[in-house]
XYZ file of C-alpha atoms in Angstrom:
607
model
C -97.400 65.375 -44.035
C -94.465 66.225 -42.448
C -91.712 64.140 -44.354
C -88.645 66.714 -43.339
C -87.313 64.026 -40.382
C -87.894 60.816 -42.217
C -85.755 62.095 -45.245
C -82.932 63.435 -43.213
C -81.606 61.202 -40.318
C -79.465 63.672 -38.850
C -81.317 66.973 -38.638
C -83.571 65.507 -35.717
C -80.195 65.246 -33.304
C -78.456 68.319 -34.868
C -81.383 70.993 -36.084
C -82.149 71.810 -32.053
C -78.765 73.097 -31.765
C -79.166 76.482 -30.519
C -75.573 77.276 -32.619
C -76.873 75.501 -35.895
C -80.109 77.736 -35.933
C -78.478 81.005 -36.184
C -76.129 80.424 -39.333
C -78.672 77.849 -40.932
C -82.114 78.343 -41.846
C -84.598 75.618 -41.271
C -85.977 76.418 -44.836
C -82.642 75.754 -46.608
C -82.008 72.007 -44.563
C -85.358 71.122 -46.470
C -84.078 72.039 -49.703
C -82.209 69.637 -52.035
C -81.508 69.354 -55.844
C -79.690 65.880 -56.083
C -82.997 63.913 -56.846
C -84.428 65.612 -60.299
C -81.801 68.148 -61.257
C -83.573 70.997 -59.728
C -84.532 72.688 -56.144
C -87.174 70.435 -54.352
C -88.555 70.383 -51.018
C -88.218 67.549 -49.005
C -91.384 67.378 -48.527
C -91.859 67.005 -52.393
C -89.768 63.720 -52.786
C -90.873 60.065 -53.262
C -87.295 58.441 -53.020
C -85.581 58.982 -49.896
C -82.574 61.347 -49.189
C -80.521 62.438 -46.413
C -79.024 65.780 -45.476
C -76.253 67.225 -43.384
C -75.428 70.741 -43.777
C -72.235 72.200 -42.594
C -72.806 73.039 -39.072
C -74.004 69.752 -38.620
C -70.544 68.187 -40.038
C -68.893 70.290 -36.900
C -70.915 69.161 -34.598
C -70.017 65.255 -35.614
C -66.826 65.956 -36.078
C -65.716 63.247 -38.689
C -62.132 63.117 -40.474
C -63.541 61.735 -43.860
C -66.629 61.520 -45.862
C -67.039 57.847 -44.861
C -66.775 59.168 -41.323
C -69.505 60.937 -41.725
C -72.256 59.341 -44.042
C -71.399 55.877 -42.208
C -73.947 57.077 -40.043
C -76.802 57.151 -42.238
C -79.746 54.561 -43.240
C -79.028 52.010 -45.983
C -74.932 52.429 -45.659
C -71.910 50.039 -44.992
C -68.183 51.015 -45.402
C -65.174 48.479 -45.334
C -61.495 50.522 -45.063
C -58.084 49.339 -45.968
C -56.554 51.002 -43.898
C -56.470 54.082 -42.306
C -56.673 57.996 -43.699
C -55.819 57.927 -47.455
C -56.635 54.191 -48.089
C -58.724 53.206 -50.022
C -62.705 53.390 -48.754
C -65.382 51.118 -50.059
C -68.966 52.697 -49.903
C -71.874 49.909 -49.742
C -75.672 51.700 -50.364
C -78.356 49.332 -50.171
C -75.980 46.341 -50.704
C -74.676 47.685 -54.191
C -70.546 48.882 -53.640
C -69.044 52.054 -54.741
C -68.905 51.057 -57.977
C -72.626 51.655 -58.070
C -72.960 54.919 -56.316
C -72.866 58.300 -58.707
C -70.186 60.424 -56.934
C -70.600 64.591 -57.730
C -69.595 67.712 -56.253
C -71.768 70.806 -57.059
C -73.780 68.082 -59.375
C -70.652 67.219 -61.754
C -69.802 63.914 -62.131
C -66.227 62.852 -60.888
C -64.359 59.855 -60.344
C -61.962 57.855 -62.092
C -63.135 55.934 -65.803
C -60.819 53.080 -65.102
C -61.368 51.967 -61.511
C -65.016 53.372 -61.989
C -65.773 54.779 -58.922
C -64.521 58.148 -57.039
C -61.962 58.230 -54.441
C -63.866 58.901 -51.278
C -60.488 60.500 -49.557
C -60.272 63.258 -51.734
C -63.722 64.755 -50.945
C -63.605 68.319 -49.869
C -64.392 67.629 -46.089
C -63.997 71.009 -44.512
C -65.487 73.101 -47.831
C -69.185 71.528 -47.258
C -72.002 73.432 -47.615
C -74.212 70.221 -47.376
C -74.407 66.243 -48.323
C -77.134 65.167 -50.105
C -76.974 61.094 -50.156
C -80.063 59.975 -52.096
C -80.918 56.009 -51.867
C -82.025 54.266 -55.225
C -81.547 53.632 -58.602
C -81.060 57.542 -60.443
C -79.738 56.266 -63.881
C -82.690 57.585 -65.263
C -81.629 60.783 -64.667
C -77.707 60.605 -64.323
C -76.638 57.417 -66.661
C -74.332 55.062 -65.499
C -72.973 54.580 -61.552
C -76.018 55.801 -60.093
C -76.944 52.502 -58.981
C -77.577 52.844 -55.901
C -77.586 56.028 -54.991
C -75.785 59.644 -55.833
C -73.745 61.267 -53.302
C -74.100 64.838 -53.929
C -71.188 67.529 -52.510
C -72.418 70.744 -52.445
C -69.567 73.430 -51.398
C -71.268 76.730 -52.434
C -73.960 79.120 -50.842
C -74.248 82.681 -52.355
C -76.288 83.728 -49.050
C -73.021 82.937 -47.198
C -71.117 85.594 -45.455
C -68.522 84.141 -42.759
C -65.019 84.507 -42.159
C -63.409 81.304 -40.463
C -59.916 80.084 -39.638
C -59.537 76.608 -37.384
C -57.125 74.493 -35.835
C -56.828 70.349 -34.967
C -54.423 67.935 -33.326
C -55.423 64.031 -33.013
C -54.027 60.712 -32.430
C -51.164 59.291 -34.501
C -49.831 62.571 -35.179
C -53.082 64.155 -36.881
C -52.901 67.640 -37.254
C -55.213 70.239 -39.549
C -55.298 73.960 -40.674
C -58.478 75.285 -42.538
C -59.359 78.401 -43.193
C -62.705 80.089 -45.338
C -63.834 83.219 -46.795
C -67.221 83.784 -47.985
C -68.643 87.052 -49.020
C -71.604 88.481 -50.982
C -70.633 91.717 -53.251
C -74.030 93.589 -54.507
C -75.418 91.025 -56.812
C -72.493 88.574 -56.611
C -70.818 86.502 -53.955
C -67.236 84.436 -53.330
C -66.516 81.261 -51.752
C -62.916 80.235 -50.605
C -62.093 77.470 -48.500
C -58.664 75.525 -47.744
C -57.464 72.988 -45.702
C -54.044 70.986 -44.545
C -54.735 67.860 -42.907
C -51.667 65.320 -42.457
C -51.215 62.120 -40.546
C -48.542 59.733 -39.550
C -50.863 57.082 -39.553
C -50.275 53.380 -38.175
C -49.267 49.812 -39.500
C -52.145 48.902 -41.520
C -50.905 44.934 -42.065
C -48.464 44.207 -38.909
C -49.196 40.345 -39.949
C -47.295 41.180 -42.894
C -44.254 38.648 -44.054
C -42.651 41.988 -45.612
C -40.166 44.165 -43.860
C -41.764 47.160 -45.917
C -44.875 47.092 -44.919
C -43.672 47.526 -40.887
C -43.841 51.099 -41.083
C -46.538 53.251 -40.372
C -48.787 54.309 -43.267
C -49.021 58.445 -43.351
C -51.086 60.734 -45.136
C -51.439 64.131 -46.373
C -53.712 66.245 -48.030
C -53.791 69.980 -49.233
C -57.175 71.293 -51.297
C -58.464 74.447 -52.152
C -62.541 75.160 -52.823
C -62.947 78.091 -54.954
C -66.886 78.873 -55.710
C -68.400 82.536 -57.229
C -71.676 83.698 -59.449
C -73.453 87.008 -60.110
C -77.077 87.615 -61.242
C -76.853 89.883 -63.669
C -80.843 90.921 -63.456
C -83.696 88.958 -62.191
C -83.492 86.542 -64.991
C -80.221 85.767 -65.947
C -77.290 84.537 -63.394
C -73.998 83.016 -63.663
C -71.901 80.782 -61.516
C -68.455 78.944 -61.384
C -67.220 76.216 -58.718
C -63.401 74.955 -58.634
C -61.791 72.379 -56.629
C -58.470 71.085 -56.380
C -56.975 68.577 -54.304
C -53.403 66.946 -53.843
C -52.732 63.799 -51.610
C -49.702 61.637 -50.597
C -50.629 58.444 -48.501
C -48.317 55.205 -47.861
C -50.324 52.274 -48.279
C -48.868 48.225 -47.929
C -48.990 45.556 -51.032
C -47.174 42.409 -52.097
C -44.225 44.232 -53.569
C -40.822 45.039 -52.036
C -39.961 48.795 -51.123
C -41.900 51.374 -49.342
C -45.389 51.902 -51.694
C -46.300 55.587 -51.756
C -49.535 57.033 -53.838
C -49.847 60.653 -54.610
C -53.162 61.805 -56.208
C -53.859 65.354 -58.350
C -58.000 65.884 -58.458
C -59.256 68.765 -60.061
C -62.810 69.537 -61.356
C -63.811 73.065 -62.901
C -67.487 74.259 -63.962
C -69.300 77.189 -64.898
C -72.905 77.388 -65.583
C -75.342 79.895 -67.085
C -78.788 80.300 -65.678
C -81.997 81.255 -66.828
C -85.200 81.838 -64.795
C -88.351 83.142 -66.645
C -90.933 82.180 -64.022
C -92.314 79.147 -64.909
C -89.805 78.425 -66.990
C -85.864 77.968 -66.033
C -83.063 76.552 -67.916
C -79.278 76.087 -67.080
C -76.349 75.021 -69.342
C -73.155 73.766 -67.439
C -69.768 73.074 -68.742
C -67.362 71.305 -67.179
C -63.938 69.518 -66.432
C -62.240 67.318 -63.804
C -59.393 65.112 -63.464
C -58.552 62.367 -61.910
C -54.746 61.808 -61.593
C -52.715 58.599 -59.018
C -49.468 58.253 -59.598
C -47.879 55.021 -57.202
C -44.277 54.379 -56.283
C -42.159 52.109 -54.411
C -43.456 48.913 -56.462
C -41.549 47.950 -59.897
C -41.488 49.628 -62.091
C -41.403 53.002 -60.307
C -43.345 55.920 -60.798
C -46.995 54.714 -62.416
C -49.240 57.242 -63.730
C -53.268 56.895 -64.200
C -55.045 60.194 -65.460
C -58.826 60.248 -66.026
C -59.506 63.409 -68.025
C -63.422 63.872 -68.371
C -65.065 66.902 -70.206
C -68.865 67.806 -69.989
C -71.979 69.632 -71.028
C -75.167 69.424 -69.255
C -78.685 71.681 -70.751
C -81.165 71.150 -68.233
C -84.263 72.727 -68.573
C -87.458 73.192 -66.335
C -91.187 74.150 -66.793
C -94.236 74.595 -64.517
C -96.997 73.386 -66.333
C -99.452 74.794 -63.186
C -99.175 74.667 -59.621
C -98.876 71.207 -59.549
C -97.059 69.930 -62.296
C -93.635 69.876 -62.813
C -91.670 68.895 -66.231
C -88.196 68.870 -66.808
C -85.493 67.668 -69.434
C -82.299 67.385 -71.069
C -79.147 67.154 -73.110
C -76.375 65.259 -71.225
C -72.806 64.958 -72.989
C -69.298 63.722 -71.874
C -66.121 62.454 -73.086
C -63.493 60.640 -71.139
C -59.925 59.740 -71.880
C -57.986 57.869 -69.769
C -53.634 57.630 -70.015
C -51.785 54.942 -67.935
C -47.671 55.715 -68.608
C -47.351 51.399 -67.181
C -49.688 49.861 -69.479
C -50.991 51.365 -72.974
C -54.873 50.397 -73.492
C -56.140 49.402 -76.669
C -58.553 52.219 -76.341
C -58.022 55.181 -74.104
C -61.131 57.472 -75.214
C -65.014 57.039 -75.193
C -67.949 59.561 -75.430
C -71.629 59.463 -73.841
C -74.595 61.314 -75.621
C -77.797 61.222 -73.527
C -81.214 62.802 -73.676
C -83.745 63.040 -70.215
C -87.270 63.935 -69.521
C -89.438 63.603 -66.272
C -92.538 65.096 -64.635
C -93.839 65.247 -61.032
C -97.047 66.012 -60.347
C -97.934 66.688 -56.469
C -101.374 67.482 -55.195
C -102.806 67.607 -51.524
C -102.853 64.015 -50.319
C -100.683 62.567 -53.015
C -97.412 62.643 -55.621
C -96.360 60.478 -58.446
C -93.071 61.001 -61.196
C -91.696 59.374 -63.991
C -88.285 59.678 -65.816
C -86.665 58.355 -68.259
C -83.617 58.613 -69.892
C -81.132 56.923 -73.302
C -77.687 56.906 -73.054
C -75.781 56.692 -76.424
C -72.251 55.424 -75.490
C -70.003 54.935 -78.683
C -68.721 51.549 -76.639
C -71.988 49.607 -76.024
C -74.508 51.643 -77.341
C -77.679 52.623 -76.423
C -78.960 51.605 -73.412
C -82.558 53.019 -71.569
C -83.457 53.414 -68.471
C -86.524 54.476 -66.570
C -87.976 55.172 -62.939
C -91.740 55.810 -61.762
C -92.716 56.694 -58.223
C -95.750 57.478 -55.971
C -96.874 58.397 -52.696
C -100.168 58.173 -50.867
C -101.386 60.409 -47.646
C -103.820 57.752 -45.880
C -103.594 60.286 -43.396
C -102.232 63.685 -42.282
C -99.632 60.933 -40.079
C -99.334 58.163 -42.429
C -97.933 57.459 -45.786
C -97.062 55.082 -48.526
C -94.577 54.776 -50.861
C -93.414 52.928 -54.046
C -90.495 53.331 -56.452
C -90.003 51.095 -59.371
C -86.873 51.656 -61.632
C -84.129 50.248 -64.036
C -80.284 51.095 -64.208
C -77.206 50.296 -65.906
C -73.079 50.005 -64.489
C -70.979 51.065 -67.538
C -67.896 48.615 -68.128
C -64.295 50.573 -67.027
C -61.660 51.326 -69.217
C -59.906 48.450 -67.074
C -62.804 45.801 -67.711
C -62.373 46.415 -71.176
C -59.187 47.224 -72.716
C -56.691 46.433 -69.609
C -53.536 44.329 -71.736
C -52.564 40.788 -70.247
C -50.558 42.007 -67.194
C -49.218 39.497 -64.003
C -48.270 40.779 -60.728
C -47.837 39.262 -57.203
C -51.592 39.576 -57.253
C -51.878 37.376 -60.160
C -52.851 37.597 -63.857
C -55.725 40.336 -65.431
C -56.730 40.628 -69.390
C -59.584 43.116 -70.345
C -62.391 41.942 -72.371
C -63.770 44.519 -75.094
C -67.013 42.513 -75.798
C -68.248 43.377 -71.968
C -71.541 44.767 -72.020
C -73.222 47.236 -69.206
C -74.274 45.495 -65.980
C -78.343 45.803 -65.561
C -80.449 46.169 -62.577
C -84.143 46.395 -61.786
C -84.802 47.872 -58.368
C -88.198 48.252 -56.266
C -89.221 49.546 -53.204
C -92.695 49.768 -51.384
C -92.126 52.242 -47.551
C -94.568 53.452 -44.752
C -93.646 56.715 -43.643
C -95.703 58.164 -40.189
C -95.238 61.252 -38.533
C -96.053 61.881 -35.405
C -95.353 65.131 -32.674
C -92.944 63.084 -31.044
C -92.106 60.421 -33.236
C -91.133 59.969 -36.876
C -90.418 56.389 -38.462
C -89.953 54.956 -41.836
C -90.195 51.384 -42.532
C -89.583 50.243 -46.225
C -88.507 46.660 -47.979
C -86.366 47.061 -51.211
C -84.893 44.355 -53.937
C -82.949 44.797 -56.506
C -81.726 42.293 -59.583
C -78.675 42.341 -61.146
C -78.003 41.053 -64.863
C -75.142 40.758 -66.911
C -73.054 40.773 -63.238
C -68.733 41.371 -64.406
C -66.931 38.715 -62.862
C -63.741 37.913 -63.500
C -62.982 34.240 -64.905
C -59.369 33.317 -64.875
C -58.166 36.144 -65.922
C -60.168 37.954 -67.882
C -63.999 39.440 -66.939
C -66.558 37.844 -68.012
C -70.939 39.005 -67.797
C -71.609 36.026 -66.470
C -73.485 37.140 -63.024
C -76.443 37.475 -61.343
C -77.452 38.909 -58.336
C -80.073 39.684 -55.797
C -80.445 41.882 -53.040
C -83.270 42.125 -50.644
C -83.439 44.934 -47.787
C -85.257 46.201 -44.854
C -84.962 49.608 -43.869
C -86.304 50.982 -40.560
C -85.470 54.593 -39.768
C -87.081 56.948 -36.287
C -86.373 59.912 -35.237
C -87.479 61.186 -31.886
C -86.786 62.680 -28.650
C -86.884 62.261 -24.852
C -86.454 65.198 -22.445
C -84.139 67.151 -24.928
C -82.469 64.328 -26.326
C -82.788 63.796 -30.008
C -82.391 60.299 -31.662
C -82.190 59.063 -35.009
C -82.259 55.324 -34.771
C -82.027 53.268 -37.900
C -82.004 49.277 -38.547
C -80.993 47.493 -41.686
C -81.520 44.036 -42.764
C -79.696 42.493 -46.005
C -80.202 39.121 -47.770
C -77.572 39.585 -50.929
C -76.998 36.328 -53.477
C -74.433 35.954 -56.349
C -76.997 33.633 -58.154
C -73.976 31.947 -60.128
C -72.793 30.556 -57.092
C -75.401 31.052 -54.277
C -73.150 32.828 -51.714
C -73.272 35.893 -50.307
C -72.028 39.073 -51.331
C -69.038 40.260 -49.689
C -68.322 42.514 -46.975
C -71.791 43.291 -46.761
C -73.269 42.493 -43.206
C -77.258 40.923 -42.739
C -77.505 43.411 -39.719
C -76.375 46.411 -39.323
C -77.937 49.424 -36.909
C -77.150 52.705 -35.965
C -77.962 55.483 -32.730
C -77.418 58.699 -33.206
C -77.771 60.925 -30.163
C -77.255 64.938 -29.777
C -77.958 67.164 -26.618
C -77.345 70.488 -25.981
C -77.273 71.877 -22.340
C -76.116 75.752 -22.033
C -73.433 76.186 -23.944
C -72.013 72.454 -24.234
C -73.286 70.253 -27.566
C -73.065 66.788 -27.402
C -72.807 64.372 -30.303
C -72.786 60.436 -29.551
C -73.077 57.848 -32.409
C -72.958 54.090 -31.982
C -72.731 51.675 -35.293
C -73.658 48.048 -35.363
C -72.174 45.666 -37.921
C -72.913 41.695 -37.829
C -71.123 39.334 -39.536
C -70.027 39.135 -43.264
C -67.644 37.117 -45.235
C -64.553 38.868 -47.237
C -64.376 36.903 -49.938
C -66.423 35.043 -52.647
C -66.566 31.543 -51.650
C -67.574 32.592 -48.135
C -65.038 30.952 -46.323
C -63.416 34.181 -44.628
C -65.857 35.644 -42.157
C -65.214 38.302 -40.543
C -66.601 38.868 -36.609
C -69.252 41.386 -35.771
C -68.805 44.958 -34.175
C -69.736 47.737 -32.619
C -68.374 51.326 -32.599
C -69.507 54.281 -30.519
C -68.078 57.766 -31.278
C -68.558 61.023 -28.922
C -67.998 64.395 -29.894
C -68.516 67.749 -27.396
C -68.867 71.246 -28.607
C -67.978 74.314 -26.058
C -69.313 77.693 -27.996
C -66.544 79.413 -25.200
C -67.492 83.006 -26.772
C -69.431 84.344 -29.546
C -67.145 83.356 -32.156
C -64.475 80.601 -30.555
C -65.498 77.241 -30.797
C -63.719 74.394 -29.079
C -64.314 70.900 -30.207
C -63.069 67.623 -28.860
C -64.499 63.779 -30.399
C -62.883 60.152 -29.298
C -63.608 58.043 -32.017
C -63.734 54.337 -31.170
C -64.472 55.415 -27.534
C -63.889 51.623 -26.142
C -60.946 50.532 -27.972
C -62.686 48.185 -30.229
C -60.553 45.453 -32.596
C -62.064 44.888 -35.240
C -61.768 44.405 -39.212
C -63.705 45.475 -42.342
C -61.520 44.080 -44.460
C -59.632 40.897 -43.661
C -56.005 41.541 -42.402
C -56.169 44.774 -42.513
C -56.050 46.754 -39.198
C -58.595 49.212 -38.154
C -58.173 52.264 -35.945
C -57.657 51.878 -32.159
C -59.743 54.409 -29.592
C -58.280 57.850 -30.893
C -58.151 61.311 -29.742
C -58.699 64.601 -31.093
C -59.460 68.816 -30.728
C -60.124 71.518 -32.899
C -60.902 75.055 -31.980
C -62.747 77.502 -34.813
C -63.119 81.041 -35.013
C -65.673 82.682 -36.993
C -65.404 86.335 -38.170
């Protein structure tokens, strides 16, 4: 069964591109490795999983990460603000909190907030997203939720030269440039980019003259990826990123509030590849490093330092079976130069197995994995999954799985502290949050028609809440879901249609999660004509309330974004996108203002 257009809802709109087709194989868009560890095809997978590759990001066009995977199934986003502020990611009704964040398949993000700043995610330096939907902790640990975002920035097959330009609304301007060569049994990856902003008045409802300004932002990274094979068996690779960014941002304090973040995040891992059998061993560091200003006192400093070993090995027992396994380490130490924690160090031991088993008409797996955390302790988790070909058109699907939200350095150790937010105490007898999560789909595939229709619901136990001031696991939750996703075309025009429907209950209080909406939909359309690409994406979100007792709801909207492509000459590329195309007001967030219609161009050239 052909399952490549039901797991990816952009390649329908964005694979016919006559540009995309020379520089990216149809083979490698089917590809992924976020799900088990190691190189699947799409067509292999039970859970589902989306994919956009890097021509497909310049087609769309998008200035972030939430930009860009706002578009897909089974997502929600709610900004403060514009560029630089901080994101919230919403997968299945679960927040960022609950999604795993990695680039190149290393876990980063920060140990007290617990969850990664969306912002600083290599934009321009993608090879491909992989956004899988689901509980993973069975094979990740903690955060993986809800899903795992994957950021993949290296391709040893690539060989491309490319410098580009961009102006935009509100004084956006960007400079990128990439080099990416193979060398007889090696290759190089470099990528840069400069974007900055002047940005607008994120709170003009403000009562403080500070916050009148605009709200800027900046942002400088550098992508540095490399690897030989030294014969047919043995290979080595190594993947760097670092990132600096300035934003302003508005809060109850006087003076002008200012935020500069340092993210950096180094591996290197050794391969093996026998045949059947293939193992890798990856070591690894990142850091994540804000420092804000402008409140009192000045100058605050949190640093998340997190070190890592991964062995990861894989064997194929016959043509059909697959098993796989491994040793899972980390240690992460956390400095705030405001506040000194009780405890500012913890380490994570874990051991994972699973095996997939695939034959002509149908596919089950099973993993399972035990963290040993020298906080809370052990904790297991576990995830089964099956598929059934009724037909050579039809299929069903079930997932069944548990998972686990470690505690932050914050929810446990943070001292008694008051602000002009109000009053926060840690509590170091917090255990992890717990979730059981199910799913039962229908997937169909059709010449002219693809469409997946699945119901999911997850529980949540041991829920953090804060009481007073302190957090308390005192909550439970529920979370019911509808996910309908088609692809299809009609005379040349490619859609990817997708419908959500959430019923989410704090079961403390029986009210509704916030900020997530009951409906939301998106249309994504793409058409190429001669030389001209077009891009057109329209977003639905109903009503949600932004805050806990419900009594703040904020209205319904609807977004529609258009982005053209000119391929002018072989190489040259001009690009043009108006986000917001019909000047929608509208909030994610309560009080805080939203982007009006905007402008922008970018021309590439590829050498």
């Amino acid at each position: 069964m052909n399952k490549k257009l039901l797991a990816t809802a952009v390649i329908s709109v964005i694979a016919n591109n006559a540009f995309a087709q020379t520089t990216q194989p149809d083979s490698m868009e089917s590809m992924v490795v976020t799900a088990n560890r190691y190189e699947q095809g799409v067509e292999d997978l039970i859970s589902p999983i989306e994919v956009i590759t890097r021509e497909q990001i310049k087609v769309i066009q998008p200035n972030s990460i939430t930009d860009l995977v706002k578009r897909l199934p089974g997502v929600q986003v709610a900004n403060q603000g514009g560029p630089g502020n901080t994101s919230a990611l919403f997968i299945r009704g679960r927040s960022t909190r609950n999604v795993l964040v990695m680039i190149n398949g290393i876990r980063v993000g920060s140990a007290t907030t617990g969850m990664a700043s969306l912002s600083a995610l290599p934009l321009k330096s993608i090879e491909r997203v992989e956004l899988l939907r689901g509980p993973r902790s069975s094979t990740y640990g903690t955060d993986a939720v809800s899903g795992v975002l994957n950021i993949i920035t290296s391709s040893k097959n690539d060989v491309r030269s490319e410098v580009g330009v961009g102006i935009g609304s509100n004084g956006h301007s960007e400079l990128h440039a990439t080099y990416a060569n193979t060398f007889g049994d090696s290759w190089f990856n470099f990528s840069g980019s400069h974007v900055s902003s002047d940005g607008y008045n994120v709170i003009p409802t403000s009562t403080n003259s500070a916050d009148k300004d605009d709200d800027g932002y900046k942002s400088q990274y550098v992508v540095i990826d490399g690897g030989t094979e030294f014969n047919d068996n043995y290979s080595l690779k190594g993947t760097s990123f670092l990132q600096k960014e300035e934003s302003d941002y508005d809060s109850p304090w006087p003076g002008n509030d200012e935020a500069e973040s340092e993210n950096y995040n180094i591996g290197v891992t050794g391969e093996y590849n026998g045949g059947d059998l293939s193992s890798s061993i990856t070591l690894a560091t990142n850091q994540d490093k804000l420092t804000t200003s402008g409140q009192v006192p000045d100058n605050s400093e949190i640093k998340t330092n997190r070190y890592s070993a991964t062995l990861h090995s894989k064997y194929d027992l016959n043509d059909s079976t697959v098993i796989s396994g491994g040793l899972d380490w980390y240690e992460e130490n956390v400095d705030n130069s405001r506040t000194a924690l009780s405890e500012d160090s913890r380490t994570n031991f874990a051991a994972f197995l699973g095996t997939a088993y695939h034959s002509d008409n149908y596919s089950t797996e099973f993993n399972a994995r035990i963290d040993d955390n020298e906080t809370f302790g052990d904790f297991k988790t576990f995830q089964v999954g099956a598929n059934y070909d009724f037909t050579d058109n039809i299929r069903l699907v079930g997932l069944f799985g548990t998972a686990f939200k470690a505690p932050t350095f914050n929810n446990l150790y943070w001292p008694l502290y008051c602000s002009a937010w109000g009053c926060y105490e840690g509590n170091p007898n917090l255990q992890p949050e717990e979730s059981t999560a199910g799913e039962l789909a229908i997937e169909s595939s059709f010449e002219l028609l693809d469409i997946r229709v699945g119901y999911h619901q997850s529980e949540v136990e041991n829920l953090i809440a804060t009481v007073g001031d302190t957090p308390e696991n005192i909550g439970e939750a529920e979370i019911k879901g509808v996910e309908v996703v088609a692809s299809f075309d009609t005379f040349g025009i490619y859609h990817d249609v997708s419908y959500d429907w959430l019923d989410t209950e704090n079961k403390a209080t029986g009210k509704e999660l916030v900020r997530r909406a009951e409906h939301s939909a998106k249309w994504n359309v793409g058409y190429v004509i001669s030389d001209f690409q077009f891009d057109v994406s329209t977003i639905y979100q109903g009503k949600r309330f932004s805050d806990t007792a419900n009594d703040v709801e904020l209205d319904a909207y609807s977004l529609t974004d258009v982005a053209v492509t000119y391929h002018l000459y072989e190489n040259l590329d001009v690009r043009a996108r108006i986000a917001n195309v019909f000047d929608k007001e509208y909030e994610t967030v309560k009080d805080f203002v939203t982007p009006e219609r905007a402008y922008y161009a970018n021309v590439s050239y590829t050498f």
